Short mmCIF file of C-alpha atoms and ligand atoms in Angstrom, two decimals:
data_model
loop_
_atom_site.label_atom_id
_atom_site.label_comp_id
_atom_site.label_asym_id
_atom_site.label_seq_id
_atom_site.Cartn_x
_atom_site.Cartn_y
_atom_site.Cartn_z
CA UNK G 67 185.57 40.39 99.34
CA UNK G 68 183.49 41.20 96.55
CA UNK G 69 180.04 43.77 96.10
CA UNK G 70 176.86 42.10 96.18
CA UNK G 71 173.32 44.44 95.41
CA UNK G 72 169.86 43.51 94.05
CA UNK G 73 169.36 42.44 91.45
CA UNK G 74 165.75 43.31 90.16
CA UNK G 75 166.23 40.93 87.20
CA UNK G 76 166.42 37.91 89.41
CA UNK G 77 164.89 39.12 92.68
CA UNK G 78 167.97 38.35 94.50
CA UNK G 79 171.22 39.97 96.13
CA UNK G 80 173.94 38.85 94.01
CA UNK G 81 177.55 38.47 93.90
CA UNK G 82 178.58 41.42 91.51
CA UNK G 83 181.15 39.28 88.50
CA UNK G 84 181.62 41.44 85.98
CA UNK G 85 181.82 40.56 82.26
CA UNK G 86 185.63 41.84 82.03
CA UNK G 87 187.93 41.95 85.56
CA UNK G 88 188.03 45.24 87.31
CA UNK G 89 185.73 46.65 85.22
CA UNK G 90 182.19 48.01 85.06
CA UNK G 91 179.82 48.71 82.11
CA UNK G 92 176.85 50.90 83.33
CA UNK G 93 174.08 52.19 81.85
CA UNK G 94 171.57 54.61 83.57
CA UNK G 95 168.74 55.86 82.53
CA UNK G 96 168.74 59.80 82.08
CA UNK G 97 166.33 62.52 81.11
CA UNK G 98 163.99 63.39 78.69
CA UNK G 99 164.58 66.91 78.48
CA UNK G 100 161.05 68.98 78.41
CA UNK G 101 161.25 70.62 81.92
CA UNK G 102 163.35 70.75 84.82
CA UNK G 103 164.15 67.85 86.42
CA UNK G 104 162.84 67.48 89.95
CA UNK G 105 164.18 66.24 93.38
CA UNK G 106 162.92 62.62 93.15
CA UNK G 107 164.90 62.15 89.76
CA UNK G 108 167.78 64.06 91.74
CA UNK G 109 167.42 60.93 94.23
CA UNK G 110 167.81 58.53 91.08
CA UNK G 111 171.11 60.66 89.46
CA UNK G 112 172.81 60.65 92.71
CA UNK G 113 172.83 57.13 93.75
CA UNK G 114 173.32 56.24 90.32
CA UNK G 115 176.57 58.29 90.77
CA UNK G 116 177.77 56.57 93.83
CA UNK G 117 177.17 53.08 92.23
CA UNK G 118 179.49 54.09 89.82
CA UNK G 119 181.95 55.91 92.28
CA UNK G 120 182.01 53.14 95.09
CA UNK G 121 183.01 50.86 92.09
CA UNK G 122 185.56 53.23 91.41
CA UNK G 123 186.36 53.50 95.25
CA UNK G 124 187.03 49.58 95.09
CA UNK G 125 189.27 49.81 92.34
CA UNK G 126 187.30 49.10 89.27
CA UNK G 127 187.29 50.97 86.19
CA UNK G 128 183.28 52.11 85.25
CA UNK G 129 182.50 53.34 81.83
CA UNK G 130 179.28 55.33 82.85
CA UNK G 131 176.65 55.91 79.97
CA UNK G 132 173.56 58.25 80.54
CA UNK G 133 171.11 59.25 77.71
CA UNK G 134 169.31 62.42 76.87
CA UNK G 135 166.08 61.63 75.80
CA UNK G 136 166.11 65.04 73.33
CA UNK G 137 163.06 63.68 70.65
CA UNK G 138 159.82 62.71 72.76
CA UNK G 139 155.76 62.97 73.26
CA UNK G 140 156.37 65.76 75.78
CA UNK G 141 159.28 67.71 74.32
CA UNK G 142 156.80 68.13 71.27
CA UNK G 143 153.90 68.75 73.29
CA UNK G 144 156.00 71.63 75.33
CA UNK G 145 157.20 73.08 72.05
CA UNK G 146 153.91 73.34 70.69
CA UNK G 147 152.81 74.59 74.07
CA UNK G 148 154.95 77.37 73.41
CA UNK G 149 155.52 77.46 69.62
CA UNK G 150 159.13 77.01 68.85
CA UNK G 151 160.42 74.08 67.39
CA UNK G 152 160.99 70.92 69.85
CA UNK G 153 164.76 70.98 69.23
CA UNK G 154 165.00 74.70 71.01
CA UNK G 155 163.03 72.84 74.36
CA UNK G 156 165.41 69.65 74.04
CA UNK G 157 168.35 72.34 73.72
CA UNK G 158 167.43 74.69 76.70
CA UNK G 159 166.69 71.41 78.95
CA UNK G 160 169.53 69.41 77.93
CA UNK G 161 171.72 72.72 79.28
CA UNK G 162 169.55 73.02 82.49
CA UNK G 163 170.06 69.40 83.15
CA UNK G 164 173.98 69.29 82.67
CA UNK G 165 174.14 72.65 84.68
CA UNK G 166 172.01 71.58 87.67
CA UNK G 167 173.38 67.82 87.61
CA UNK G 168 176.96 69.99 88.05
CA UNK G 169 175.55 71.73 91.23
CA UNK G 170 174.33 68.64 92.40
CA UNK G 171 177.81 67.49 92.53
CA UNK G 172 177.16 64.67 89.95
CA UNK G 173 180.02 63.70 88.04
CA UNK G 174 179.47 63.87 83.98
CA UNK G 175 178.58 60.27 82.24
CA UNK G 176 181.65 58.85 80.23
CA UNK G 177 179.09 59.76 77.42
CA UNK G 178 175.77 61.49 77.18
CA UNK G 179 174.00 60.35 74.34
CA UNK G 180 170.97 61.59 72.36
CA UNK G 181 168.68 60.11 70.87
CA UNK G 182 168.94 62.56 67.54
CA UNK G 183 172.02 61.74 67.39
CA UNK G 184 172.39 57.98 67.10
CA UNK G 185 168.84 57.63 64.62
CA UNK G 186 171.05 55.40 62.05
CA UNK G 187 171.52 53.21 64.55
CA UNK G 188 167.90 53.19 65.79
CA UNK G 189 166.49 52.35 62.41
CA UNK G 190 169.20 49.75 61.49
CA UNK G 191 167.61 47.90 65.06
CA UNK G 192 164.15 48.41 63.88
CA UNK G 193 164.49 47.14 60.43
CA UNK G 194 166.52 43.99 62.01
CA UNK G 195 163.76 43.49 64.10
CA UNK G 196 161.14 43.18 61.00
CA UNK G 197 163.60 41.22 59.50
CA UNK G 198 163.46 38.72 62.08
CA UNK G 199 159.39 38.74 62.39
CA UNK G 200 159.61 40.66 65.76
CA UNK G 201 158.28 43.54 64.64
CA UNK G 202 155.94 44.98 62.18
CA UNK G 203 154.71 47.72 60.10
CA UNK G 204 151.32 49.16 59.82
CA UNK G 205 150.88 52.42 57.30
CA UNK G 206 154.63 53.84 58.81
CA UNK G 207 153.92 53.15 62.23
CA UNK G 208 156.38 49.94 63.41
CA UNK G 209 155.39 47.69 66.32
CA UNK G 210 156.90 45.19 68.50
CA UNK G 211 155.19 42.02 68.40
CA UNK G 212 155.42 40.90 71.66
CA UNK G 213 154.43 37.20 71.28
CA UNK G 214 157.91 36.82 69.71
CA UNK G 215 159.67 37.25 72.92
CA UNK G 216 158.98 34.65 74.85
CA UNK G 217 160.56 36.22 77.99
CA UNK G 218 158.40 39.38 77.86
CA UNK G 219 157.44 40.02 81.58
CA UNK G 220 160.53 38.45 83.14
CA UNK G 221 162.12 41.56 84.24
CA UNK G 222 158.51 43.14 86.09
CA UNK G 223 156.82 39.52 86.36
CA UNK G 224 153.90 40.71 84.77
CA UNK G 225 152.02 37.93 83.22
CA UNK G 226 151.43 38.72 79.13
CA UNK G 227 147.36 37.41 79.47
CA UNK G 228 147.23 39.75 82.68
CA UNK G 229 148.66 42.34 80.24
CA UNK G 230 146.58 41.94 77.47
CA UNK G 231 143.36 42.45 79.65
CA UNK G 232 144.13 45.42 80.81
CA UNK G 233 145.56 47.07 77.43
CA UNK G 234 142.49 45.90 75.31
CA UNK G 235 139.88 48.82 77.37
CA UNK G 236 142.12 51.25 75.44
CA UNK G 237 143.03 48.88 72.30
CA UNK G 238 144.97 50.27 68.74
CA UNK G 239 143.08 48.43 65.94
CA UNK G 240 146.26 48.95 64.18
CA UNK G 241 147.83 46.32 66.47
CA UNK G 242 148.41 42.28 66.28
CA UNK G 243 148.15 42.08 69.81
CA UNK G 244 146.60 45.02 72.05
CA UNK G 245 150.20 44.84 74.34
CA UNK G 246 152.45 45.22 71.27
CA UNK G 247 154.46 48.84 71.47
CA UNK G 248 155.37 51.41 69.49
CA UNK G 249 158.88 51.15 68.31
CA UNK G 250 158.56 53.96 65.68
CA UNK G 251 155.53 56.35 65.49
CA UNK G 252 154.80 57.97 61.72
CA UNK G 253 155.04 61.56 62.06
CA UNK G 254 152.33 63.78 61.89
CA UNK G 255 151.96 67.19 60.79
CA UNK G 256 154.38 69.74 62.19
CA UNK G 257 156.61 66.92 64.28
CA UNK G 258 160.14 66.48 63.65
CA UNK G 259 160.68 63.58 62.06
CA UNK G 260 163.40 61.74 60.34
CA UNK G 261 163.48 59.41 56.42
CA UNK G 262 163.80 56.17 57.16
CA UNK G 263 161.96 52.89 55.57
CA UNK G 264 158.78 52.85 56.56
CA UNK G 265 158.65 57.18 55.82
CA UNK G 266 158.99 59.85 57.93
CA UNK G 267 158.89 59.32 61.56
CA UNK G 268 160.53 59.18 65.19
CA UNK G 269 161.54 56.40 67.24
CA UNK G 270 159.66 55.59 69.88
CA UNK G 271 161.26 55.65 74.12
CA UNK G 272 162.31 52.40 74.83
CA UNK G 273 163.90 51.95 71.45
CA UNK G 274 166.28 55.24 72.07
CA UNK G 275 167.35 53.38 75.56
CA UNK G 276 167.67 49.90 73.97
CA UNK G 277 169.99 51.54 71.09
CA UNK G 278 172.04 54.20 73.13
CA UNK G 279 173.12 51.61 75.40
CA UNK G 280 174.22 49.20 73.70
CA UNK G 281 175.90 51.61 71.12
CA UNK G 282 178.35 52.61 73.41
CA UNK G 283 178.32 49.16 75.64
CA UNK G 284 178.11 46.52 73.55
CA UNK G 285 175.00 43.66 73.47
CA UNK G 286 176.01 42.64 76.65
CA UNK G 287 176.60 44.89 79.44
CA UNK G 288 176.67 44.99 83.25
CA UNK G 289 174.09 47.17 84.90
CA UNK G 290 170.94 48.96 83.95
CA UNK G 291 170.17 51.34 86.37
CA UNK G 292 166.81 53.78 86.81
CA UNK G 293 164.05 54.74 88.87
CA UNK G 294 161.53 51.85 90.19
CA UNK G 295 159.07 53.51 88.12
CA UNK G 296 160.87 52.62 84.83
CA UNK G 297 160.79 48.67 85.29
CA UNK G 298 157.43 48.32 83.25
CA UNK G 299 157.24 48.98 80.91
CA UNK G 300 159.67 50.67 79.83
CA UNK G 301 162.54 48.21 81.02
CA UNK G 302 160.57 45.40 80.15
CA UNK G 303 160.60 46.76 76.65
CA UNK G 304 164.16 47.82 76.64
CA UNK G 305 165.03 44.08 76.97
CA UNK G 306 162.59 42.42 75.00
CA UNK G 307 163.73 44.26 71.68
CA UNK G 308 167.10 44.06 72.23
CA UNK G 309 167.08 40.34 73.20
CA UNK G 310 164.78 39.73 70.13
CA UNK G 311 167.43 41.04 68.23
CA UNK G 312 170.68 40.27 69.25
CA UNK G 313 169.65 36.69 70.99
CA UNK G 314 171.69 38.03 74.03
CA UNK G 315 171.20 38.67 77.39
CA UNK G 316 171.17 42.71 77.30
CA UNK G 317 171.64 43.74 80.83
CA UNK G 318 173.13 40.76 83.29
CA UNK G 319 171.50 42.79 86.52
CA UNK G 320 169.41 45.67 86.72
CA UNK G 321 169.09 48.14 89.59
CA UNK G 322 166.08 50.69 90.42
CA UNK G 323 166.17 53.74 92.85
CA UNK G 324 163.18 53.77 95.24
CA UNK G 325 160.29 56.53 95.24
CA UNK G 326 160.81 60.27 96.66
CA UNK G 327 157.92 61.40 98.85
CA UNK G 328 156.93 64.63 100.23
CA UNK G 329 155.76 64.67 104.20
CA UNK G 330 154.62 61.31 103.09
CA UNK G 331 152.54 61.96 100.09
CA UNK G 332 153.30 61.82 96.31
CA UNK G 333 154.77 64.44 95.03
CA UNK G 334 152.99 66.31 92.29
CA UNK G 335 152.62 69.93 90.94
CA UNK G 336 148.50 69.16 91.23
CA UNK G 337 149.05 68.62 95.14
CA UNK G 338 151.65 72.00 95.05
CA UNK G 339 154.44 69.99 96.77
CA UNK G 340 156.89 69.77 93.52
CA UNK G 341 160.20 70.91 94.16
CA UNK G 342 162.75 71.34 90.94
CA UNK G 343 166.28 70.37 91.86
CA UNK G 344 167.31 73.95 90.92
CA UNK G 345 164.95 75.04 93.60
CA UNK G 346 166.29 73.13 96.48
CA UNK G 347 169.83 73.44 95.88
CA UNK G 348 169.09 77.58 96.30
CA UNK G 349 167.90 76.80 99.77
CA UNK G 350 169.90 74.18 100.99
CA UNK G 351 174.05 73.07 99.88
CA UNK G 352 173.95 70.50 97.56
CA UNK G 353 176.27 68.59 99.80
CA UNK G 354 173.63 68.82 102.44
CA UNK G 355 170.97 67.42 99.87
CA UNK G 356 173.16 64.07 98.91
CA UNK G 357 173.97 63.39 102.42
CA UNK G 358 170.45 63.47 102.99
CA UNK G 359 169.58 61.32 100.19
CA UNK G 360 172.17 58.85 101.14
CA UNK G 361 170.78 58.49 104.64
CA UNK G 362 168.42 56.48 102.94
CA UNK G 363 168.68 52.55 101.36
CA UNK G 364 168.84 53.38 97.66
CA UNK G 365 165.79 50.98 97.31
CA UNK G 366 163.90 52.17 99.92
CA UNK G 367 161.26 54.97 99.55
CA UNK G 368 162.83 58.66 100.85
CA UNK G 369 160.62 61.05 102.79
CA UNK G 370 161.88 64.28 101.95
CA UNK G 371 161.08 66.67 104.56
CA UNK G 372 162.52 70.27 105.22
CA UNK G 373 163.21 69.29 108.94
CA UNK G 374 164.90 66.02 107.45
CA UNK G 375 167.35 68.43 105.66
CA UNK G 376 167.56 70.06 108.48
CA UNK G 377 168.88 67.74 110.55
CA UNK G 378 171.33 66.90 107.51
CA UNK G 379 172.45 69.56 107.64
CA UNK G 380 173.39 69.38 111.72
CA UNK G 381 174.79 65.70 111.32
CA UNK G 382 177.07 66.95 108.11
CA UNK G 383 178.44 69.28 110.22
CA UNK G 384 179.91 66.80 112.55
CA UNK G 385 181.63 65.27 109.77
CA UNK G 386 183.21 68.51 108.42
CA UNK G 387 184.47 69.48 111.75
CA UNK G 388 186.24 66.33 112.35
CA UNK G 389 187.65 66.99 109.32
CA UNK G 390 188.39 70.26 109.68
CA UNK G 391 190.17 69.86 112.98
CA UNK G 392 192.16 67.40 111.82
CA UNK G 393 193.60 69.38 109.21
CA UNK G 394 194.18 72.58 111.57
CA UNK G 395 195.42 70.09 114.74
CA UNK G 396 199.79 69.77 115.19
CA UNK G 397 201.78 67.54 117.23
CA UNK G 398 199.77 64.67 119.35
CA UNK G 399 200.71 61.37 120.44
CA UNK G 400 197.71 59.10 120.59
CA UNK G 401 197.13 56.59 117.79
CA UNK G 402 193.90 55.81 116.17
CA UNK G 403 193.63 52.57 113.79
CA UNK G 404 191.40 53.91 110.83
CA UNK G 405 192.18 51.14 108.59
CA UNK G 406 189.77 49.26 110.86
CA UNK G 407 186.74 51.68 110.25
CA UNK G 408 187.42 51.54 106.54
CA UNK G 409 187.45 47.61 106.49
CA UNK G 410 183.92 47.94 108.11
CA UNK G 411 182.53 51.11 106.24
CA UNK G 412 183.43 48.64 102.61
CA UNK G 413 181.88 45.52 104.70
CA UNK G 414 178.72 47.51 104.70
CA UNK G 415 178.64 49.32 101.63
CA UNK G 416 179.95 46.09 99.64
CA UNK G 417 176.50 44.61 101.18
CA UNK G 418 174.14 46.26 98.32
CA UNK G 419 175.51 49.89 98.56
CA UNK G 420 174.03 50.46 102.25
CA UNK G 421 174.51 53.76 102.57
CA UNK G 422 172.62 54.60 106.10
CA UNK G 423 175.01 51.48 107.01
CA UNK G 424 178.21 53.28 105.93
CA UNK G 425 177.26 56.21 107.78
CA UNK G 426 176.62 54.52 110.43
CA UNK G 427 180.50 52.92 110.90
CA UNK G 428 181.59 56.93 109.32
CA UNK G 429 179.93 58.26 112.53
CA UNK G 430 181.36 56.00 115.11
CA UNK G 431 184.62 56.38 113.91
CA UNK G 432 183.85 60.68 114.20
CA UNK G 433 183.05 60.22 117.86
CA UNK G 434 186.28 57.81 118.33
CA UNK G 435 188.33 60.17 116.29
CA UNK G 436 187.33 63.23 118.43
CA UNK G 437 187.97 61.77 121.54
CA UNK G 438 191.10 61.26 121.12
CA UNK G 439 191.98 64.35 118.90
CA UNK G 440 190.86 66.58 121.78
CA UNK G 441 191.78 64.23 124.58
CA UNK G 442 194.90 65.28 126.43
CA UNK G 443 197.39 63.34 124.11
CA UNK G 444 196.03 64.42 120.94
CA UNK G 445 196.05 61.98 117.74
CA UNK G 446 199.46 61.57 116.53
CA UNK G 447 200.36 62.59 112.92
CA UNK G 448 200.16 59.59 110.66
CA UNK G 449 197.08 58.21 112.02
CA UNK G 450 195.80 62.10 111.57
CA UNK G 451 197.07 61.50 108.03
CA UNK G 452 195.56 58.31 107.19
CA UNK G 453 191.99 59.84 108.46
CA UNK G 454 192.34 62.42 106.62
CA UNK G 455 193.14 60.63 103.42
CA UNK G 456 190.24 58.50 104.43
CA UNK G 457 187.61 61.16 104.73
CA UNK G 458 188.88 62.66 101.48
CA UNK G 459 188.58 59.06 99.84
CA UNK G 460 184.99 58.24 101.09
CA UNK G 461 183.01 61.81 102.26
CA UNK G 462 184.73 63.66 99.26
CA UNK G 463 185.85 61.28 96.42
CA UNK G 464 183.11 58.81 96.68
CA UNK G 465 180.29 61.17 98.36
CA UNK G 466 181.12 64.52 97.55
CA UNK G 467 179.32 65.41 100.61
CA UNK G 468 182.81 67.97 102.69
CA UNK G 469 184.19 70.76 101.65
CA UNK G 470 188.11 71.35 101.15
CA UNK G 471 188.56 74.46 102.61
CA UNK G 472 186.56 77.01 101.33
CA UNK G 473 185.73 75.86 98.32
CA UNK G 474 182.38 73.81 98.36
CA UNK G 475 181.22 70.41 97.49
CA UNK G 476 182.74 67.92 94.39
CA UNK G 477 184.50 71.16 93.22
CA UNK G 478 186.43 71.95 96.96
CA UNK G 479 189.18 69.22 95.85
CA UNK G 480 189.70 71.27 92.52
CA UNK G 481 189.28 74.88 94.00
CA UNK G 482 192.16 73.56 96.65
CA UNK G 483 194.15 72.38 94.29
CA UNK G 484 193.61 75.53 91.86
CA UNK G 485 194.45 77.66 95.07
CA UNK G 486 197.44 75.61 95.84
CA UNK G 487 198.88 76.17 92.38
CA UNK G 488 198.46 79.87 92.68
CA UNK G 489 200.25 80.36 96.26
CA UNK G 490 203.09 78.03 94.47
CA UNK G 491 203.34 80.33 92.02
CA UNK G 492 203.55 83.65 93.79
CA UNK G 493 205.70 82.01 96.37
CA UNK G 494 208.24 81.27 93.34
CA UNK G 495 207.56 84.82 91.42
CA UNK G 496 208.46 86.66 95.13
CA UNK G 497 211.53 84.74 95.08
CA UNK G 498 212.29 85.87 91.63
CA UNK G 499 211.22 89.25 92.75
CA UNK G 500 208.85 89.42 90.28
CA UNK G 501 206.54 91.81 92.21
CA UNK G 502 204.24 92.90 89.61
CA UNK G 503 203.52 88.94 88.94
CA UNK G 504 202.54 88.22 92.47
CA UNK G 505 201.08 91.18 93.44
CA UNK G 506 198.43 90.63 90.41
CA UNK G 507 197.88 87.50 91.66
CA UNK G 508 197.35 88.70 95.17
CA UNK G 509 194.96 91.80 93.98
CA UNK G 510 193.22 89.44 91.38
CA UNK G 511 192.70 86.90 94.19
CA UNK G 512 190.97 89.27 96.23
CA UNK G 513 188.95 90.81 93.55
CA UNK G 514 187.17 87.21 93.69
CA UNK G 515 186.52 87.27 97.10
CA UNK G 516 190.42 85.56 98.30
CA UNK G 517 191.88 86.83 100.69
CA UNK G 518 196.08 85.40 101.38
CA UNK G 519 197.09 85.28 104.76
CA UNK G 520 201.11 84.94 104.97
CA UNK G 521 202.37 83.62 107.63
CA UNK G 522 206.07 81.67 108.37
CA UNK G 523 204.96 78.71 108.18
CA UNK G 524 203.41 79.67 104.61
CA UNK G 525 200.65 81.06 102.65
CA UNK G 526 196.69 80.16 103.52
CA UNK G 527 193.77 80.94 101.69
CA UNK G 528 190.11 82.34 102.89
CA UNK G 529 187.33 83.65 101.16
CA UNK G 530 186.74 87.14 102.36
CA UNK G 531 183.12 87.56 103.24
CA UNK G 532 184.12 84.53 106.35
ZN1 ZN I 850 165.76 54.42 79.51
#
């Protein structure tokens, strides 16, 4: 059995084949760091995250690549905004987005580059596409001349002469061809800007994304993820100077992350229904906020709705108790065949990462579990073993959505292990009467809110304030 999704490039569910066995090559598109990032790009850097850890899940090896867009129209317009240079707003957002991405419980990229930081690489592409008559320069400004890519449109199926229409009302007399884009933008006074040979200047979007990718990729990669509103034209461009260079196919299949609505409208600060992800994860746990997101189809439009989180929240629990009292339950005879629910949980998520779908078989197999955990007979060990390894693979591992004991969210598994470590090593220093040793570990522990419960049959762990 093999993962199939949709692929945007070709309008189809496909069988995923990757270039190299077992392995995954996946770019995504990240932020451009001038403000906050909001819930509906939350929606986009979670799922992206659970592509890459259900390929991981199945046994494939992902190299994950996510850009910072750090030199842009709207980090300069913010800096000027608030008159300090541009790199101070790329530097304060950059940190906000790594911090709240870490809250969200999204695992780090394999590599987070920035556009500053790979400008050799962004020129050497430019120049090779002048060099091959696909792009041009006009007085330090340097265009993409579109009518050398004969497959412009292929990835949005817009339709160039369509195209041209509607970009001549605002037309650039600089420009061949009123659809050409910028690829590098001459720099005017007070921007940052960078030598290179057509003078001082900044690369344009699409050309950081086309370059970062493929820096750390290769020419040819697997996936291209991003939001559905990135396919035109910013996608579209992506491929069309990349392709123009390197006579490649640049991404084999491309994936986009449907629309976040509030209460059914568009979200927007003009409409004053614009939540930040920082906000939200005050109010609500972050592992309540991705199972919510992942009760939706990754393509499909989310309504986000505080009585949707709500009710999250009241379905999450279900899971975590299951879990819970399988971890706290002892002896039992009844057996419960779990491999069975995980052959049908990867059935549906192999079909195009169908989350709701997953949950679906995940739920089932709570109400199953439960009846027989707290039926007369109880569950008997190993099958209590193999659920729980289960849970931990798919609601921890690959969702990040329970909590290992006390410790909350993607970071529970570490915090338990952390915690584990420390009882071990108090547990040895007592036996080595080394008092002082374990009795700093004990008072240290509860200075951060731990509180050790000893007992015969060991050492547990709670916070406090429970
Ligand atoms: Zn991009």
């Amino acid at each position: 059995m093999s993962i199939s999704f949709y692929n945007t490039l070709t309008r189809k569910t496909e069988e995923f084949i990757p270039m190299n066995e077992g392995e995954v090559r996946m770019y995504s598109c990240g932020p451009t760091v001038y403000d906050y990032f909001h819930i509906g790009n939350a929606r986009s850097f979670v799922m992206s995250d659970i592509v890459r850890r259900y390929f991981e899940f199945r046994g494939y090896r992902v190299t994950y690549v996510m850009n910072i867009t750090d030199i842009d129209d709207k980090i300069i317009k913010r800096a000027n905004e608030q008159g300090v240079p541009s790199s101070e707003i790329a530097e304060t957002y950059t940190e906000a987005f790594l911090h709240d991405s870490a809250r969200f419980g999204i695992r780090p990229a394999d590599v987070f580059p920035r556009a500053t930081e790979t400008m050799d690489e962004i020129i050497a592409h430019i120049q090779g596409l002048i060099e091959k008559g696909a792009a041009y320069n006009v007085n330090g400004d340097v265009f993409f001349r579109v009518s050398a890519f004969k497959e412009y449109g292929k990835l949005s199926r817009k339709n160039i002469e369509e195209l041209e229409v509607g970009a001549r009302i605002e037309a650039d007399t600089r420009k061949e061809n009123p659809v050409d884009f910028a690829l590098w933008k001459s720099a005017k006074p007070g921007e940052p800007s960078w030598d290179s040979p057509w003078g001082k200047g900044r690369p344009g979007w699409h050309m950081e994304c086309s370059v970062m990718s493929q820096k750390f990729l290769g020419e040819t990669f697997d996936i291209h993820a991003g939001g559905n509103d990135l396919i035109f034209p910013h996608h579209e461009n992506e491929i069309a100077q990349s392709e123009a260079l390197t006579e490649k196919t640049f991404a084999r299949y491309w994936m986009h992350f449907g629309f976040l609505n509030i209460d059914n409208e568009k979200m927007s600060k003009s409409l004053g229904n614009f939540f930040t992800a920082r906000e939200i994860v005050e109010k609500f746990p972050a592992e309540v906020i991705r199972f919510y997101y992942l009760q939706t189809h990754y393509r499909s439009p989310l309504n986000f709705t505080h009585e949707g989180l709500d009710a999250a929240k009241t379905g999450l629990q279900k899971l975590q108790g299951l879990y819970d009292a399988l971890r706290e339950a002892s002896g039992g005879t009844g057996p419960f065949d779990v491999k069975h629910f995980e052959q049908r949980f990867i059935t549906a998520m192999d079909d195009d990462f169908n989350t709701p779908a997953g949950f679906g078989v995940l739920f089932e197999m709570v109400r199953e579990a439960n009846s027989i955990l707290h039926g007369s007979g109880g569950m008997e060990e190993g099958s209590r073993e193999a659920l729980i390894d289960f849970l931990r693979r798919s609601c921890i591992g690959l969702f990040g959505i329970l909590r290992e004991e006390s410790g909350g969210g993607a970071t529970g598994e570490l915090v338990g292990g952390l915690m584990d470590l420390l009882i071990g090593i108090r547990a040895d220093a007592r036996k080595e009467k080394q008092y002082a040793l374990s009795d700093r570990i004990r008072d240290g522990l509860k200075e951060l809110g731990v509180v050790l419960e000893d007992s015969r049959d060991g050492t547990k762990w709670k916070l406090s304030n429970e």
